[in-house]
Short mmCIF file of C-alpha atoms in Angstrom, two decimals:
data_model
loop_
_atom_site.label_atom_id
_atom_site.label_comp_id
_atom_site.label_asym_id
_atom_site.label_seq_id
_atom_site.Cartn_x
_atom_site.Cartn_y
_atom_site.Cartn_z
CA UNK A 1 0.13 -0.13 -0.17
CA UNK A 2 0.93 3.95 -0.84
CA UNK A 3 2.35 6.23 1.72
CA UNK A 4 -0.62 8.26 0.70
CA UNK A 5 -3.55 5.15 1.50
CA UNK A 6 -1.66 4.80 4.48
CA UNK A 7 -1.44 7.63 5.58
CA UNK A 8 -5.08 8.91 4.94
CA UNK A 9 -6.52 5.15 6.39
CA UNK A 10 -4.09 5.65 9.90
CA UNK A 11 -6.23 9.03 9.06
CA UNK A 12 -9.48 6.98 9.34
CA UNK A 13 -9.29 5.09 12.01
CA UNK A 14 -7.68 7.65 14.38
CA UNK A 15 -10.98 10.48 13.81
CA UNK A 16 -13.48 7.50 14.94
CA UNK A 17 -11.98 7.89 18.73
CA UNK A 18 -13.54 8.88 21.76
CA UNK A 19 -11.97 9.75 25.59
CA UNK A 20 -10.71 7.10 26.77
CA UNK A 21 -9.85 5.75 23.95
CA UNK A 22 -8.02 8.77 21.59
CA UNK A 23 -6.10 8.95 25.44
CA UNK A 24 -5.21 4.36 25.61
CA UNK A 25 -4.26 5.16 21.42
CA UNK A 26 -2.17 7.95 22.44
CA UNK A 27 -0.40 6.09 25.22
CA UNK A 28 0.61 2.88 22.34
CA UNK A 29 1.86 5.96 20.46
CA UNK A 30 4.12 7.55 22.86
CA UNK A 31 5.06 3.42 24.08
CA UNK A 32 6.15 3.31 20.05
CA UNK A 33 7.73 6.37 19.35
CA UNK A 34 9.66 6.75 23.18
CA UNK A 35 9.92 3.37 23.63
CA UNK A 36 12.50 3.44 26.61
CA UNK A 37 11.21 6.74 28.32
CA UNK A 38 7.27 7.01 28.11
CA UNK A 39 5.02 6.74 31.21
CA UNK A 40 1.61 6.88 30.57
CA UNK A 41 -0.42 8.42 33.26
CA UNK A 42 -4.16 8.29 35.30
CA UNK A 43 -6.88 9.92 37.62
CA UNK A 44 -5.57 9.10 41.14
CA UNK A 45 -7.03 10.20 44.42
CA UNK A 46 -7.88 14.07 44.47
CA UNK A 47 -5.21 16.04 42.42
CA UNK A 48 -6.47 13.84 39.02
CA UNK A 49 -3.80 13.47 36.85
CA UNK A 50 -1.65 16.15 37.62
CA UNK A 51 -2.63 18.22 34.16
CA UNK A 52 -0.15 15.32 32.54
CA UNK A 53 -1.69 11.70 30.64
CA UNK A 54 1.12 10.98 29.92
CA UNK A 55 5.16 11.89 29.97
CA UNK A 56 8.27 11.19 29.00
CA UNK A 57 11.11 11.21 32.39
CA UNK A 58 13.79 11.74 30.27
CA UNK A 59 13.73 13.21 28.08
CA UNK A 60 11.11 15.76 29.62
CA UNK A 61 8.66 15.60 27.11
CA UNK A 62 4.48 16.08 29.11
CA UNK A 63 1.09 15.11 27.61
CA UNK A 64 -2.22 16.31 26.87
CA UNK A 65 -4.67 14.47 24.50
CA UNK A 66 -7.67 15.63 24.37
CA UNK A 67 -10.15 13.91 21.12
CA UNK A 68 -11.46 18.14 19.72
CA UNK A 69 -13.84 16.34 17.33
CA UNK A 70 -17.38 19.00 17.20
CA UNK A 71 -15.98 20.78 20.39
CA UNK A 72 -16.31 25.03 20.32
CA UNK A 73 -13.44 26.99 20.05
CA UNK A 74 -13.52 29.08 23.59
CA UNK A 75 -14.16 25.06 25.08
CA UNK A 76 -11.30 23.97 23.03
CA UNK A 77 -8.97 26.82 23.92
CA UNK A 78 -9.80 26.72 27.94
CA UNK A 79 -8.34 23.26 27.50
CA UNK A 80 -5.38 24.26 26.71
CA UNK A 81 -4.47 27.41 28.85
CA UNK A 82 -5.80 24.70 31.18
CA UNK A 83 -3.69 21.53 30.85
CA UNK A 84 -0.83 23.60 30.30
CA UNK A 85 -0.42 25.94 32.60
CA UNK A 86 -1.83 22.83 35.49
CA UNK A 87 1.43 21.01 33.84
CA UNK A 88 4.13 23.83 34.71
CA UNK A 89 2.86 23.82 37.82
CA UNK A 90 3.05 20.62 38.86
CA UNK A 91 5.78 19.54 37.39
CA UNK A 92 9.48 20.39 37.25
CA UNK A 93 11.66 20.89 34.27
CA UNK A 94 8.82 20.67 31.41
CA UNK A 95 10.47 20.89 28.17
CA UNK A 96 8.19 20.09 25.27
CA UNK A 97 4.66 20.09 26.46
CA UNK A 98 2.59 18.03 23.42
CA UNK A 99 -1.25 18.94 23.43
CA UNK A 100 -2.30 15.37 21.08
CA UNK A 101 -6.25 15.19 19.69
CA UNK A 102 -7.93 14.18 16.37
CA UNK A 103 -9.24 16.84 14.87
CA UNK A 104 -7.55 19.72 12.53
CA UNK A 105 -7.52 22.91 14.64
CA UNK A 106 -8.49 25.91 13.72
CA UNK A 107 -5.99 29.13 12.74
CA UNK A 108 -8.24 30.80 15.92
CA UNK A 109 -6.88 28.68 18.43
CA UNK A 110 -3.40 27.79 16.99
CA UNK A 111 -3.30 31.14 16.54
CA UNK A 112 -3.81 31.74 20.38
CA UNK A 113 -0.95 29.16 21.48
CA UNK A 114 0.93 31.70 18.74
CA UNK A 115 0.25 35.19 20.47
CA UNK A 116 -1.27 34.16 23.74
CA UNK A 117 0.52 31.15 25.29
CA UNK A 118 4.20 30.93 24.06
CA UNK A 119 4.59 34.32 24.85
CA UNK A 120 4.16 33.68 28.38
CA UNK A 121 6.24 30.37 28.52
CA UNK A 122 9.56 31.25 26.50
CA UNK A 123 11.58 28.29 28.43
CA UNK A 124 8.81 25.60 27.17
CA UNK A 125 8.08 24.22 23.41
CA UNK A 126 4.50 24.11 22.97
CA UNK A 127 3.56 21.99 20.34
CA UNK A 128 -0.71 20.86 18.35
CA UNK A 129 -0.22 17.11 16.71
CA UNK A 130 -3.35 17.62 15.28
CA UNK A 131 -5.17 14.87 12.65
CA UNK A 132 -3.15 15.20 10.01
CA UNK A 133 -0.17 14.96 12.21
CA UNK A 134 -0.20 12.34 14.29
CA UNK A 135 -1.46 10.73 10.89
CA UNK A 136 1.43 11.55 9.04
CA UNK A 137 3.83 10.67 12.26
CA UNK A 138 2.13 7.12 13.31
CA UNK A 139 2.23 6.35 8.95
CA UNK A 140 6.49 6.87 9.26
CA UNK A 141 6.56 3.73 11.94
CA UNK A 142 6.73 0.30 10.32
CA UNK A 143 3.60 -1.69 9.79
CA UNK A 144 3.29 -3.97 13.94
CA UNK A 145 4.34 -0.42 15.45
CA UNK A 146 1.27 1.36 13.43
CA UNK A 147 -1.11 -1.91 14.32
CA UNK A 148 -0.45 -1.84 18.40
CA UNK A 149 -0.90 2.11 18.20
CA UNK A 150 -4.24 1.43 16.05
CA UNK A 151 -5.41 -1.02 17.97
CA UNK A 152 -6.45 -2.78 14.16
CA UNK A 153 -8.66 -6.33 14.54
CA UNK A 154 -7.91 -9.28 13.73
CA UNK A 155 -10.00 -11.27 10.65
CA UNK A 156 -10.27 -14.51 8.97
CA UNK A 157 -8.85 -13.63 5.73
CA UNK A 158 -11.82 -12.35 3.41
CA UNK A 159 -13.77 -14.83 0.79
CA UNK A 160 -13.85 -13.86 -2.13
CA UNK A 161 -17.78 -11.52 -2.92
CA UNK A 162 -19.21 -9.71 -6.16
CA UNK A 163 -18.71 -6.33 -6.14
CA UNK A 164 -21.07 -5.09 -8.66
CA UNK A 165 -20.18 -1.65 -10.65
CA UNK A 166 -22.24 0.98 -11.55
CA UNK A 167 -20.97 2.98 -15.32
CA UNK A 168 -21.25 6.44 -14.03
CA UNK A 169 -20.90 9.60 -16.10
CA UNK A 170 -20.93 11.92 -14.45
CA UNK A 171 -18.23 13.64 -11.16
CA UNK A 172 -21.46 13.73 -8.68
CA UNK A 173 -22.38 10.38 -8.82
CA UNK A 174 -18.67 9.37 -8.65
CA UNK A 175 -17.81 12.09 -5.38
CA UNK A 176 -19.17 9.22 -3.44
CA UNK A 177 -17.48 6.90 -3.94
CA UNK A 178 -14.27 9.09 -3.49
CA UNK A 179 -15.03 10.57 -0.78
CA UNK A 180 -15.69 7.85 1.36
CA UNK A 181 -13.24 5.11 0.67
CA UNK A 182 -9.45 5.08 2.66
CA UNK A 183 -7.61 2.84 -0.68
CA UNK A 184 -8.39 1.13 -4.02
CA UNK A 185 -7.79 -0.89 -5.49
CA UNK A 186 -5.93 -1.75 -9.43
CA UNK A 187 -7.22 -0.70 -12.50
CA UNK A 188 -9.00 -2.13 -15.47
CA UNK A 189 -8.45 -1.02 -18.55
CA UNK A 190 -9.22 -2.74 -22.00
CA UNK A 191 -6.47 -5.19 -23.15
CA UNK A 192 -6.39 -3.01 -27.32
CA UNK A 193 -5.68 0.35 -25.55
CA UNK A 194 -3.44 2.18 -27.63
CA UNK A 195 -0.51 4.53 -26.07
CA UNK A 196 -2.74 7.65 -26.00
CA UNK A 197 -5.24 5.61 -24.79
CA UNK A 198 -3.54 4.38 -22.28
CA UNK A 199 -1.65 7.60 -21.09
CA UNK A 200 -5.35 8.49 -20.93
CA UNK A 201 -6.17 6.27 -18.39
CA UNK A 202 -3.47 6.89 -16.59
CA UNK A 203 -3.56 10.71 -16.16
CA UNK A 204 -7.86 9.66 -14.88
CA UNK A 205 -7.61 7.26 -12.68
CA UNK A 206 -4.58 9.30 -11.12
CA UNK A 207 -7.33 12.21 -10.58
CA UNK A 208 -9.21 10.12 -9.33
CA UNK A 209 -6.92 9.55 -6.69
CA UNK A 210 -6.18 12.50 -5.98
CA UNK A 211 -9.77 13.88 -4.79
CA UNK A 212 -10.00 10.68 -3.02
CA UNK A 213 -7.28 11.89 -1.72
CA UNK A 214 -8.55 15.61 -0.65
CA UNK A 215 -12.29 14.53 -0.21
CA UNK A 216 -12.13 15.25 3.50
CA UNK A 217 -9.78 18.11 3.20
CA UNK A 218 -12.40 20.22 1.39
CA UNK A 219 -16.20 18.67 2.14
CA UNK A 220 -17.10 21.90 4.42
CA UNK A 221 -17.69 23.86 1.06
CA UNK A 222 -19.81 22.90 -1.09
CA UNK A 223 -18.53 25.57 -3.37
CA UNK A 224 -14.58 23.17 -2.89
CA UNK A 225 -17.06 19.92 -3.54
CA UNK A 226 -19.18 21.46 -6.85
CA UNK A 227 -15.57 22.14 -8.76
CA UNK A 228 -14.62 18.97 -7.14
CA UNK A 229 -17.18 17.22 -9.49
CA UNK A 230 -17.01 19.15 -12.73
CA UNK A 231 -13.72 18.62 -12.67
CA UNK A 232 -14.67 14.73 -12.96
CA UNK A 233 -17.03 15.18 -15.47
CA UNK A 234 -15.56 16.56 -17.78
CA UNK A 235 -12.66 13.73 -17.39
CA UNK A 236 -14.87 10.66 -17.61
CA UNK A 237 -16.40 13.19 -20.94
CA UNK A 238 -13.11 12.71 -22.54
CA UNK A 239 -13.19 9.31 -22.06
CA UNK A 240 -16.11 8.96 -23.31
CA UNK A 241 -15.29 11.10 -26.66
CA UNK A 242 -12.57 8.38 -27.19
CA UNK A 243 -15.43 5.49 -26.93
CA UNK A 244 -14.29 4.66 -23.15
CA UNK A 245 -16.76 4.87 -19.98
CA UNK A 246 -15.90 4.08 -16.42
CA UNK A 247 -17.48 1.70 -14.48
CA UNK A 248 -17.15 2.37 -10.46
CA UNK A 249 -17.93 0.53 -7.07
CA UNK A 250 -17.22 -0.02 -3.79
CA UNK A 251 -15.97 -2.83 -1.51
CA UNK A 252 -16.47 -2.29 2.08
CA UNK A 253 -14.27 -3.55 5.42
CA UNK A 254 -10.97 -4.35 1.97
CA UNK A 255 -8.33 -5.76 3.84
CA UNK A 256 -5.48 -3.08 2.98
CA UNK A 257 -2.54 -4.89 4.39
CA UNK A 258 -1.30 -7.95 5.46
CA UNK A 259 -0.45 -10.31 8.74
CA UNK A 260 -2.96 -11.40 11.33
CA UNK A 261 -4.06 -7.66 12.10
CA UNK A 262 -4.30 -6.44 8.92
CA UNK A 263 -6.53 -2.52 8.22
CA UNK A 264 -9.70 -2.98 7.52
CA UNK A 265 -11.38 -0.07 5.30
CA UNK A 266 -13.72 1.03 1.93
CA UNK A 267 -11.75 0.72 -1.24
CA UNK A 268 -12.42 1.87 -5.20
CA UNK A 269 -12.67 -0.20 -7.95
CA UNK A 270 -12.30 1.51 -10.83
CA UNK A 271 -13.03 -0.73 -14.34
CA UNK A 272 -12.63 1.32 -18.22
CA UNK A 273 -14.27 -0.40 -20.62
CA UNK A 274 -14.37 0.58 -23.96
CA UNK A 275 -17.94 1.20 -25.67
CA UNK A 276 -19.74 -1.43 -27.70
CA UNK A 277 -19.61 0.61 -30.60
CA UNK A 278 -16.08 2.32 -30.16
CA UNK A 279 -12.57 1.80 -32.47
#
């Protein structure tokens, strides 16, 4: 599996986590990044977790893990300030304070950290690892480490299954498949393609994959999605002009990795066929 597919898959796994499940996942990440140093921390007694969700006693790196998806900006800022200042009050020699979240940090929150918190605490490196940063860091690790961090479930090998593909003529029809997948299978094309047709098909498939990669980043904007769909329609029209058509569909719970604990995700399937009567 290519790196982009792996990153998107990990991102999807992290996005699903809530509350303690996210903190447990971040503990597993800390143990992989700092195998001889990281110490998980849990609340106990009247002092709770002393504003410390996990830390590295040697490296003096302290972590605050918080699933902020859908949270109001004022609550997120208050949480960050409270955890940071509480940690600095309770612990000595804090060199790095790292806030971990499975959301994309809004610009207003990032500005608050940079303009207010960092000037107040110049001796501490204050970092925020949002969803994409976490996914990038996890994806750099070995496959067995990624399996441990994301805590994937062991499943038996999938049985053969037929997937029905539909004739896709517009970007609006293809978009739900692209935005709903975390990977794709190798596409199928006619055996008798000319070099020019192969180049056209390769470019089209690559464009579909690129739109799929960034679909989660633009879905908040209806106009951006509409522009994407129009661009895809233009590609499909170009294929049709050469007598080629796209059939597409998706397969759920497809193992994207091997081993005893594979990543399961929805994948897109693309098949290019020659229209009847086309030369």
